[in-house]
Coordinates of C-alpha atoms and ligand atoms in Angstrom, one line a residue:
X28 CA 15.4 -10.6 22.7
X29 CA 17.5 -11.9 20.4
X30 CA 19.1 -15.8 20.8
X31 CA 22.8 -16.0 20.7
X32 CA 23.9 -17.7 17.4
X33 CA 26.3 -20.3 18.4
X34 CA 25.9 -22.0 15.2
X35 CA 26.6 -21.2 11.7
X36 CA 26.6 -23.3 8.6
X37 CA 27.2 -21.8 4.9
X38 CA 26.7 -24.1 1.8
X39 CA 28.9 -23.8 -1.1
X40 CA 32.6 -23.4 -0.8
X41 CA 33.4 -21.1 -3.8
X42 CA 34.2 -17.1 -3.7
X43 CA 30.8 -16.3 -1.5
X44 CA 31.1 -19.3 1.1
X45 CA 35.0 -18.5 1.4
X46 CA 34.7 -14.8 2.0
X47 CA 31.6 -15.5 4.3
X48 CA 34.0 -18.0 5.9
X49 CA 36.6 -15.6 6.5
X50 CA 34.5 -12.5 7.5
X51 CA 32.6 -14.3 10.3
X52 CA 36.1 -15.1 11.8
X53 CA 37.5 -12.2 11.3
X54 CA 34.5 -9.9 12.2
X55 CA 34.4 -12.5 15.9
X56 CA 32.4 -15.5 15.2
X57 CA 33.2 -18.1 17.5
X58 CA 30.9 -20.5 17.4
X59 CA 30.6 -23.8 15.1
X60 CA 31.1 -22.9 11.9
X61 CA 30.1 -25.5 9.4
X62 CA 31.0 -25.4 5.4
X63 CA 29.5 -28.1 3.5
X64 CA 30.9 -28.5 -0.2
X65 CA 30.4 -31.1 -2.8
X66 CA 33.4 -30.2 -4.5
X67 CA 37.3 -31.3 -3.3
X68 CA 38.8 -28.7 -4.0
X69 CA 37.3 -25.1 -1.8
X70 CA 38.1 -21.8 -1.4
X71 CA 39.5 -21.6 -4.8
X72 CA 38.2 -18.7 -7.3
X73 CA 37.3 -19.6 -10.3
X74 CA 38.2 -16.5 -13.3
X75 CA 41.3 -18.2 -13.6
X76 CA 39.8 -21.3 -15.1
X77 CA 39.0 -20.6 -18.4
X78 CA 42.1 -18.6 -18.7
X79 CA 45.6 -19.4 -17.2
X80 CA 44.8 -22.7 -15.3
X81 CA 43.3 -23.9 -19.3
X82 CA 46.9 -22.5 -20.7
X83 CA 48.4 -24.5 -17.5
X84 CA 50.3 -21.1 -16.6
X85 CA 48.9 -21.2 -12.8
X86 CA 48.8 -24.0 -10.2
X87 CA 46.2 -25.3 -8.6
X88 CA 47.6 -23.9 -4.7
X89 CA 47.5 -20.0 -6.5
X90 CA 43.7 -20.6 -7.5
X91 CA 43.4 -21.1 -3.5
X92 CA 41.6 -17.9 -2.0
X93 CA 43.7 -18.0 1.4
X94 CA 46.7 -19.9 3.0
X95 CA 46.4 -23.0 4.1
X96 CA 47.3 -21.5 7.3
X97 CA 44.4 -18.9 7.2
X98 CA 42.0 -21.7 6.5
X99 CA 43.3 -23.8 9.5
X100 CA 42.9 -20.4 12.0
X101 CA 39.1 -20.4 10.6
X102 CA 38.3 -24.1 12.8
X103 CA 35.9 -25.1 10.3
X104 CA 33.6 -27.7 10.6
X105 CA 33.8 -29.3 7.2
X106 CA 31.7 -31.7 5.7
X107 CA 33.2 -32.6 2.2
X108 CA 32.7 -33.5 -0.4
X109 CA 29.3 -33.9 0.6
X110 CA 25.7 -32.6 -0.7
X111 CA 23.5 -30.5 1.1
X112 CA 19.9 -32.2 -0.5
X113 CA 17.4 -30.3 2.0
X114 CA 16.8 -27.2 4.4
X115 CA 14.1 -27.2 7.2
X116 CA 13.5 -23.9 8.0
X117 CA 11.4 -24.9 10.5
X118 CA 13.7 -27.1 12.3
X119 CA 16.8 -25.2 11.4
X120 CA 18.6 -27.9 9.4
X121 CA 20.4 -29.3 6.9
X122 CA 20.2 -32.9 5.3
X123 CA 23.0 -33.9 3.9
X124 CA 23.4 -36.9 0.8
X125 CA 25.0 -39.0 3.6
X126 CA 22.0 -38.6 5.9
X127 CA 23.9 -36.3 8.6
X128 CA 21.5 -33.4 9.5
X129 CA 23.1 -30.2 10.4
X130 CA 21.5 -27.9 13.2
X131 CA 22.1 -23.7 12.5
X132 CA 21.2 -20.7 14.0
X133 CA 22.1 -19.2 11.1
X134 CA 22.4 -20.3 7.6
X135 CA 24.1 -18.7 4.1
X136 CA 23.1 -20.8 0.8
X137 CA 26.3 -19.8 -1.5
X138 CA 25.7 -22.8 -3.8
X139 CA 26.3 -20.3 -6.9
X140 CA 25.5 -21.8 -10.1
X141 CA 26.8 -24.4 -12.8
X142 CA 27.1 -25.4 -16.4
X143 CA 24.3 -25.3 -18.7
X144 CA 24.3 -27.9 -21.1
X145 CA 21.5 -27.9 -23.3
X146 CA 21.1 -31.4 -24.4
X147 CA 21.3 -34.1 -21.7
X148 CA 22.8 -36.6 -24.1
X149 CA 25.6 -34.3 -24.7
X150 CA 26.9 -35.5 -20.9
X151 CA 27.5 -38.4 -21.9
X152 CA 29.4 -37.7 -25.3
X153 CA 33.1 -38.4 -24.9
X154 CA 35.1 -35.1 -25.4
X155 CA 32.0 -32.8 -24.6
X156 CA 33.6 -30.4 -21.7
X157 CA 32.2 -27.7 -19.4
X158 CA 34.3 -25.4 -17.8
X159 CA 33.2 -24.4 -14.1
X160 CA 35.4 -26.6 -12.0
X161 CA 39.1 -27.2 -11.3
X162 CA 38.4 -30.8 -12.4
X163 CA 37.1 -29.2 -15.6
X164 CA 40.0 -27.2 -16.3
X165 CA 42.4 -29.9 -16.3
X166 CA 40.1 -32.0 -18.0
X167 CA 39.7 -29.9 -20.9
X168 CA 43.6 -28.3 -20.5
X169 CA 45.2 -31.9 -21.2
X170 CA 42.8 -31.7 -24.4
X171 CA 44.6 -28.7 -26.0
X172 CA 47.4 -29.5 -27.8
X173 CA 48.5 -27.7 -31.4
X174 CA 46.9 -28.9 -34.5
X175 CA 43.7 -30.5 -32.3
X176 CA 40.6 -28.8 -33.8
X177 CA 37.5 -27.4 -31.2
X178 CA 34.3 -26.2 -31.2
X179 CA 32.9 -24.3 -28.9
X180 CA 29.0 -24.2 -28.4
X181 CA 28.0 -20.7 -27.0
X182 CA 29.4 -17.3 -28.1
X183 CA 29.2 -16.0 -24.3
X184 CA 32.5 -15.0 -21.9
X185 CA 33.4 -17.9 -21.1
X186 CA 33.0 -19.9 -24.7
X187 CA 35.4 -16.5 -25.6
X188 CA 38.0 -16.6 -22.9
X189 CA 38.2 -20.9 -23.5
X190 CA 38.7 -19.9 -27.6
X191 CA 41.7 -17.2 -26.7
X192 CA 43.3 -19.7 -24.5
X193 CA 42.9 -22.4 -27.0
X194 CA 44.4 -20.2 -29.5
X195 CA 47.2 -19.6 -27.5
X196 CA 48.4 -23.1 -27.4
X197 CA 47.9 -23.4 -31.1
X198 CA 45.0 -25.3 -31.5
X199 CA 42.3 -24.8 -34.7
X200 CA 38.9 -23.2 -33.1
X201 CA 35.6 -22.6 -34.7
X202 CA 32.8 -21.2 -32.5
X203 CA 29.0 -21.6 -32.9
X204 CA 26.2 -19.1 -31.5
X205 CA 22.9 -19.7 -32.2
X206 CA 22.3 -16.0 -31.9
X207 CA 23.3 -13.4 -34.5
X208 CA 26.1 -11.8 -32.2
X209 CA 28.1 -12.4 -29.6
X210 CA 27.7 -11.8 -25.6
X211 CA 24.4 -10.2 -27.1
X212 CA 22.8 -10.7 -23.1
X213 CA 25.3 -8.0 -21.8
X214 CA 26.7 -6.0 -24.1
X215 CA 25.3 -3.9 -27.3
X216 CA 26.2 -5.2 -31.2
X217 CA 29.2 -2.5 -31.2
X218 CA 30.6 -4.2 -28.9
X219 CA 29.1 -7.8 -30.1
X220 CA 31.0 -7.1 -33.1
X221 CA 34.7 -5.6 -31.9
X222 CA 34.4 -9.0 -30.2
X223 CA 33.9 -10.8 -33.4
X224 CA 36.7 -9.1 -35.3
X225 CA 39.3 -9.3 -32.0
X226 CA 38.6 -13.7 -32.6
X227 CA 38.7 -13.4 -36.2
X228 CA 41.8 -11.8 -36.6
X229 CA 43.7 -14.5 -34.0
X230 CA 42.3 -17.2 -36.6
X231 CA 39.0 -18.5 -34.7
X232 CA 36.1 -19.7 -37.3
X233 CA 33.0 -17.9 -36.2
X234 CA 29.7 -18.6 -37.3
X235 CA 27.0 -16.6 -35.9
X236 CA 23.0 -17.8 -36.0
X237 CA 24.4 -21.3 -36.1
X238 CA 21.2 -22.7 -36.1
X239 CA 20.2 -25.8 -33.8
X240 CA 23.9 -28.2 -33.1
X241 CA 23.6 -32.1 -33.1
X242 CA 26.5 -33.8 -32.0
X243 CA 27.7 -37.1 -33.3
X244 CA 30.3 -39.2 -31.9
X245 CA 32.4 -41.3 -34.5
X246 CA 33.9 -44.6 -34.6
X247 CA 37.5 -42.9 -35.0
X248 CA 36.8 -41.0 -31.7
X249 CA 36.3 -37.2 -33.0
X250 CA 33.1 -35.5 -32.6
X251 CA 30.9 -34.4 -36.1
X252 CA 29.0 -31.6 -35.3
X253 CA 25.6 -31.3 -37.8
X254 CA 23.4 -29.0 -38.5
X255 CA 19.3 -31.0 -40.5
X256 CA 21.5 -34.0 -41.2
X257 CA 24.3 -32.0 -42.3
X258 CA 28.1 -32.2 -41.4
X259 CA 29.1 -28.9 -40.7
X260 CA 32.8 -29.8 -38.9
X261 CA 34.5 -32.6 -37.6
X262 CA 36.3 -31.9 -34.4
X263 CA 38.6 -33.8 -31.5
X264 CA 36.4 -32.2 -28.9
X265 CA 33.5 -29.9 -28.3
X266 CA 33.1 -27.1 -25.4
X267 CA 30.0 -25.9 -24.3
X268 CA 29.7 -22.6 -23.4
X269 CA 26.0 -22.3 -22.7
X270 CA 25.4 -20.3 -19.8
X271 CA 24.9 -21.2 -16.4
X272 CA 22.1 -22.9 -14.3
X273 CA 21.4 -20.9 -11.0
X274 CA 21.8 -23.4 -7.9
X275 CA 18.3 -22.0 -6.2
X276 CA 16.7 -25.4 -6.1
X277 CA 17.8 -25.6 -2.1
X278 CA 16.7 -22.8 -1.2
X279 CA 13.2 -22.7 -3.6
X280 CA 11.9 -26.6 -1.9
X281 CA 12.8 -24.9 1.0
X282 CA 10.0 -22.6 0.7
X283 CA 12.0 -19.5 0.3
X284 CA 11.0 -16.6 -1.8
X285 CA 12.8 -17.1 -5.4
X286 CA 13.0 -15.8 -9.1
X287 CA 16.3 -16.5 -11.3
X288 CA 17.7 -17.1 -8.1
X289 CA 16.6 -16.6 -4.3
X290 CA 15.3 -13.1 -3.6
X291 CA 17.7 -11.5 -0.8
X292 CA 17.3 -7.7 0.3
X293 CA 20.7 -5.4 0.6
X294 CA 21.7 -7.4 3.9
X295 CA 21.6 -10.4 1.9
X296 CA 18.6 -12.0 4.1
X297 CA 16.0 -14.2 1.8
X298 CA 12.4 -14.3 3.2
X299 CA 13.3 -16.4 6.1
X300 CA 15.3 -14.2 8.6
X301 CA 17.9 -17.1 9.6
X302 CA 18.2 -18.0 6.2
X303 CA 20.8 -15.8 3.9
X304 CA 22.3 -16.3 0.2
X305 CA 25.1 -14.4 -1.2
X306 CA 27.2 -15.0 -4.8
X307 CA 25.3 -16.3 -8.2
X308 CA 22.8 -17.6 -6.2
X309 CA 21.5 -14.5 -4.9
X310 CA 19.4 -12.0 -6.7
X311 CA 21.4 -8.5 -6.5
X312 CA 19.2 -6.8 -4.7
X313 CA 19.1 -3.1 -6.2
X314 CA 18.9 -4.8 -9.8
X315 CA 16.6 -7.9 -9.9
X316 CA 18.7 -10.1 -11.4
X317 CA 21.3 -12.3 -10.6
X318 CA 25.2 -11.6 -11.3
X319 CA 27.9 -13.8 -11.9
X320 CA 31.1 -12.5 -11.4
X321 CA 33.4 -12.5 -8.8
X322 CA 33.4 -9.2 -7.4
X323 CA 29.7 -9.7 -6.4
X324 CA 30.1 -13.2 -4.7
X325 CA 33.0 -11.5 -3.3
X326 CA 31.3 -8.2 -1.7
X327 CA 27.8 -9.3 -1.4
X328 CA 29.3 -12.4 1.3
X329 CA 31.3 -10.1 3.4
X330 CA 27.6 -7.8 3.6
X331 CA 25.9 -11.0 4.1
X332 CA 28.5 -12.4 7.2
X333 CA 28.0 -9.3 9.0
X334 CA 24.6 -8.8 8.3
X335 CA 24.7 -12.6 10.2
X336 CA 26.2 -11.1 13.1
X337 CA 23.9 -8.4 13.3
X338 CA 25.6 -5.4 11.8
X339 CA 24.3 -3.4 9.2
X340 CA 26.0 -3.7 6.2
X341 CA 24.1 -3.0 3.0
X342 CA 25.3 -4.2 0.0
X343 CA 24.8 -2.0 -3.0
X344 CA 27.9 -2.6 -5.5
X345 CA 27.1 -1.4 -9.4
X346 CA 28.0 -4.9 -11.0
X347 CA 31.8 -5.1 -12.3
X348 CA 33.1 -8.2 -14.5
X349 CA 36.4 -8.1 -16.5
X350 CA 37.4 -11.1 -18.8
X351 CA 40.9 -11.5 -20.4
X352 CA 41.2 -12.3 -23.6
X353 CA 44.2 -12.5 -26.1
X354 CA 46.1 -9.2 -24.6
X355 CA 42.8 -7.7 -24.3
X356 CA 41.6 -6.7 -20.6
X357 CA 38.1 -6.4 -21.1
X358 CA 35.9 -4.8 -18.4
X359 CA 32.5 -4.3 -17.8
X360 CA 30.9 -2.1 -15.7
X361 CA 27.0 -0.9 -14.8
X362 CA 23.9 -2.8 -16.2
X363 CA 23.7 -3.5 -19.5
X364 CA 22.9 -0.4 -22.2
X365 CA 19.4 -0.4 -23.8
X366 CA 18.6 1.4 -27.0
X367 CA 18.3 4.2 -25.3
X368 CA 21.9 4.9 -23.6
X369 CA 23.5 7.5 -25.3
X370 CA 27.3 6.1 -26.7
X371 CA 30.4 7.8 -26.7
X372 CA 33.5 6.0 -28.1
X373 CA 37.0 6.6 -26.6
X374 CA 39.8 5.6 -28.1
X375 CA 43.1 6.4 -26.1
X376 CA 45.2 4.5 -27.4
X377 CA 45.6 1.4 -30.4
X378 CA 44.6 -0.6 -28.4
X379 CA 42.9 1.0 -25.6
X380 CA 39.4 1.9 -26.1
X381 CA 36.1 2.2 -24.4
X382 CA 32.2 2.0 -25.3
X383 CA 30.5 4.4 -22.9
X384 CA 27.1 5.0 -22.2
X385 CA 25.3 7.6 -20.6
X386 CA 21.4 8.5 -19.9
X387 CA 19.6 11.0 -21.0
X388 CA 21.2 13.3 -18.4
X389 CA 24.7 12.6 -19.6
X390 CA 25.0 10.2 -16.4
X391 CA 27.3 7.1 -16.6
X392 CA 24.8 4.0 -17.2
X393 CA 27.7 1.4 -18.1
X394 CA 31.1 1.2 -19.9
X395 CA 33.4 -1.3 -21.6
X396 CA 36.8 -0.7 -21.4
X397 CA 39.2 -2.5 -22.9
X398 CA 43.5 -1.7 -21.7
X399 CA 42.0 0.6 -19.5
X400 CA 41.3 -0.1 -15.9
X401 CA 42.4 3.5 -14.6
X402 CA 38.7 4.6 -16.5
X403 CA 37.0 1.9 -14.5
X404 CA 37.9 2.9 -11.2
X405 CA 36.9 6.2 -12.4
X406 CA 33.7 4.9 -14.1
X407 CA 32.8 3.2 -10.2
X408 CA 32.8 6.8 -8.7
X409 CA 31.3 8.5 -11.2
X410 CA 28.5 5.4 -11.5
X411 CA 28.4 5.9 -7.3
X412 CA 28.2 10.0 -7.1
X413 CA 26.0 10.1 -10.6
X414 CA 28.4 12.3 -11.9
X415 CA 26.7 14.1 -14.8
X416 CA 29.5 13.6 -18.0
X417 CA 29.8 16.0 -20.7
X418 CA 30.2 13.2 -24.0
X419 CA 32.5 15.7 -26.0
X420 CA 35.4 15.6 -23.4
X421 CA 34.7 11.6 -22.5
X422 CA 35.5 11.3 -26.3
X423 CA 38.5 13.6 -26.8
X424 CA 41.6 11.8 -25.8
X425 CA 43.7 14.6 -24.9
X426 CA 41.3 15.2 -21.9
X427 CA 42.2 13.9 -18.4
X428 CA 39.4 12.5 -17.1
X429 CA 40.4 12.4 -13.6
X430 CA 39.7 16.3 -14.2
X431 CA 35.8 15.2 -14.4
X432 CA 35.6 15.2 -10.6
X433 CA 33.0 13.0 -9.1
Ligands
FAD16 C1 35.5 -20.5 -15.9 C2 35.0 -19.2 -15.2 C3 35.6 -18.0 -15.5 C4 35.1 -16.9 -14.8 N1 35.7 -15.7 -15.1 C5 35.3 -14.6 -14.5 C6 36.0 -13.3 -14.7 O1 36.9 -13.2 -15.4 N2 35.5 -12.2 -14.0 C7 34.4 -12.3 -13.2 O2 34.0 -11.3 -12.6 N3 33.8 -13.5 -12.9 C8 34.2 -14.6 -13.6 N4 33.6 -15.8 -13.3 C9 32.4 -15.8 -12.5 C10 32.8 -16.0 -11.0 O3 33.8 -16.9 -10.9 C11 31.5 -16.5 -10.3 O4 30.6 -15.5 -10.3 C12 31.8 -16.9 -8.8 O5 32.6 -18.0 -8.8 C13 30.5 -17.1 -8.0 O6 30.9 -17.5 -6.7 P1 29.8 -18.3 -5.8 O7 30.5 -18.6 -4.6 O8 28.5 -17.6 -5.8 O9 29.5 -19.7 -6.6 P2 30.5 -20.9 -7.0 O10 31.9 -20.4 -7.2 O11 29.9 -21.6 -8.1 O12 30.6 -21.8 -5.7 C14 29.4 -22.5 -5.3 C15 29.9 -23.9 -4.7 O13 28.8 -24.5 -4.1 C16 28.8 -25.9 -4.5 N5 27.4 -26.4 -4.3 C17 26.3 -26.2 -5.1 N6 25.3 -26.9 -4.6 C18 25.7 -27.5 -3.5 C19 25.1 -28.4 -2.5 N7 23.8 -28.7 -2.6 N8 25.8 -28.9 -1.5 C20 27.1 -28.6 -1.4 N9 27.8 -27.8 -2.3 C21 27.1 -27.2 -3.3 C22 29.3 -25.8 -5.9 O14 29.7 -27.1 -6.3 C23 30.4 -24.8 -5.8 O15 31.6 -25.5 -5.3 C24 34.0 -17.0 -14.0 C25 33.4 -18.2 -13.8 C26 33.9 -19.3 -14.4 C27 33.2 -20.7 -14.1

């Protein structure tokens, strides 16, 4: 028979511990629930960082995923900022960096990932930023100011969406990406290179295959960024935009069954049934792989909070990611095309257009549609049904595609 879970405690307060938060209240969790965070700031989402918080356009309180009212109705037991630094499945608890130990019934690791920097010395370099934090944000957002030049390491979407805002306030940008294109993990080089063009053409400086940085602090306080002993710009500050580190390491000492990240199955439960993980920390669990965007730490929580409770509530999203860049929406859904994936180009407008790519079946593998969510929501049911597409009415913009029924 199984126990009653009077105990709950969720790691990680970002988009996954919040909605896992709210779902266990709301679905009629009453027991303790216990959030542990290492961050001040909680419940806050994070897309906004790089883009409106960085142009100081949004507050801090509209980050904020719920009311402060809401938050209060949840009675949580928090414990922050503090560190979670080691699970006992055994025991069924959770050291803390103060020494408290946590007892649970039930446990959701939602620790997400961070920054990647690739040189450790770099840390320590004055004007050297990361963007993953609302600390980091304001940080770096009190640094742009017209005329001030920055480079940004890493030709990813965030390094993108950090140059578009930068632009925006008028400062001088030059990116660097050691590979020969841009966002080359997730998208193909048509896209890589519509990307390219959309920067040059607002002024940044981008220089692919950049070779291996060095970064050299000096005496008048700017950053010279070199290349075998060569200077190849000086700069007032430097972002890095390298990627992100999955936050597994929890979970792994603990003995739990990992890859990238920890290995969960569609209810969101890792290899120890008390023990779940939802967000960037989880490995999606139709793909393989982890996902970082906010849709999936939304959705794959909520699954996981009921799943908790013991309801069954698979989780099964197709990923989904937008970025905003300039007046560009840019979205991004399915998994990434291969060689393989049949493209068809769309352009609806000057501005509006979309890459989309089908299978050998003429079903929807993934698109990327930019001024055009009404095609995404379309592209999620056709992705869902696997509505076979004919490519010469996807491509002909006088054809309303809500007439291709899913
Ligand atoms: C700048 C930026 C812009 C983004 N823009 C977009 C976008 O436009 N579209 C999109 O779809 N996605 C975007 N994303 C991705 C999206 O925000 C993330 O996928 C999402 O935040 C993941 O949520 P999470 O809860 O899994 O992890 P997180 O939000 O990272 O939260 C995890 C929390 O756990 C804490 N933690 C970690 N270890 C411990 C520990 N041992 N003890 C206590 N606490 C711990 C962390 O400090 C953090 O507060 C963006 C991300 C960033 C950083």
């Amino acid at each position: 028979m199984n126990q009653p879970i009077s105990r709950i405690v969720i790691i990680g307060a970002g988009q996954a511990g919040a909605w896992a938060a709210h779902t266990l209240r709301e679905q009629g969790f009453t027991g303790v629930l216990t959030v542990v965070s290492d961050e001040h700031s909680v419940f806050y989402e994070r897309p906004p960082l790089s883009k409106q918080v960085l142009a100081g356009e949004m507050a801090p309180k509209a980050l904020q995923l719920f009311s402060d009212e809401s938050i209060a109705a949840m009675n949580i037991d928090w414990h922050k900022p503090a560190r979670a630094t080691a699970i006992d499945p055994r025991e069924h608890s959770v050291t803390l960096d103060s020494g408290t130990v946590l007892a649970y019934d039930k446990l959701l690791i939602a620790t997400g990932s961070r920054a990647r920097v690739p040189v450790q010395e770099w840390q320590s370099l004055p004007n050297v930023f990361t963007v993953r934090t609302l600390d980091d944000a304001h940080r770096l957002g009190a640094r742009l100011q017209a005329g001030k030049r920055l480079a940004i390491l890493g030709g990813g979407w965030i390094g993108l969406e950090v140059a578009a805002t930068a632009r925006k306030k008028g400062v001088e940008v030059s990116l660097f990406e050691l590979g020969e294109r841009l966002c080359a993990r997730s998208v193909r080089p048509e896209v890589s290179d519509f990307l390219c063009e959309l920067h040059q053409h607002q002024g940044v400086e981008v220089r692919l295959d950049c070779g291996l940085i060095e970064l050299v602090a000096t005496d008048t306080g700017t950053l010279n960024l070199c290349r075998a002993g060569q200077v190849l710009a000086e700069v007032d500050a430097v972002v890095v935009g390298a990627g992100a580190d999955i936050a597994a390491e929890l979970g792994r000492d603990a003995g739990l069954a990992t890859g990238q990240g920890l290995i969960v199955d569609d209810q969101g439960q890792t290899s120890d049934p008390d023990i779940y993980a939802a967000g960037d920390v989880a490995i999606h669990p139709k793909l393989g792989f982890c996902i970082q965007s906010w849709a999936n730490a939304q959705n794959q929580a909520i699954s996981a909070a009921k799943a908790m409770l013991g309801q069954d509530s698979p989780y099964q999203d197709d990923p989904w990611i937008w970025s905003d860049q300039y007046d560009r929406n840019i979205q991004i859904l399915g998994t990434p095309a291969t060689t393989d994936s049949r493209l068809v180009l769309r352009q609806s407008g000057d501005n509006q257009f979309s890459f989309i790519y089908l299978d050998n079946d003429g079903r929807l593998e993934s698109m990327i549609a930019v001024n055009d969510a009404k095609l995404v929501k379309l592209g999620k049911r056709w992705l869902k049904a696997g509505t076979v597409l004919p490519a010469d009415q996807l491509a002909d913009p006088t054809v309303n595609l809500m007439t291709l029924k899913p």
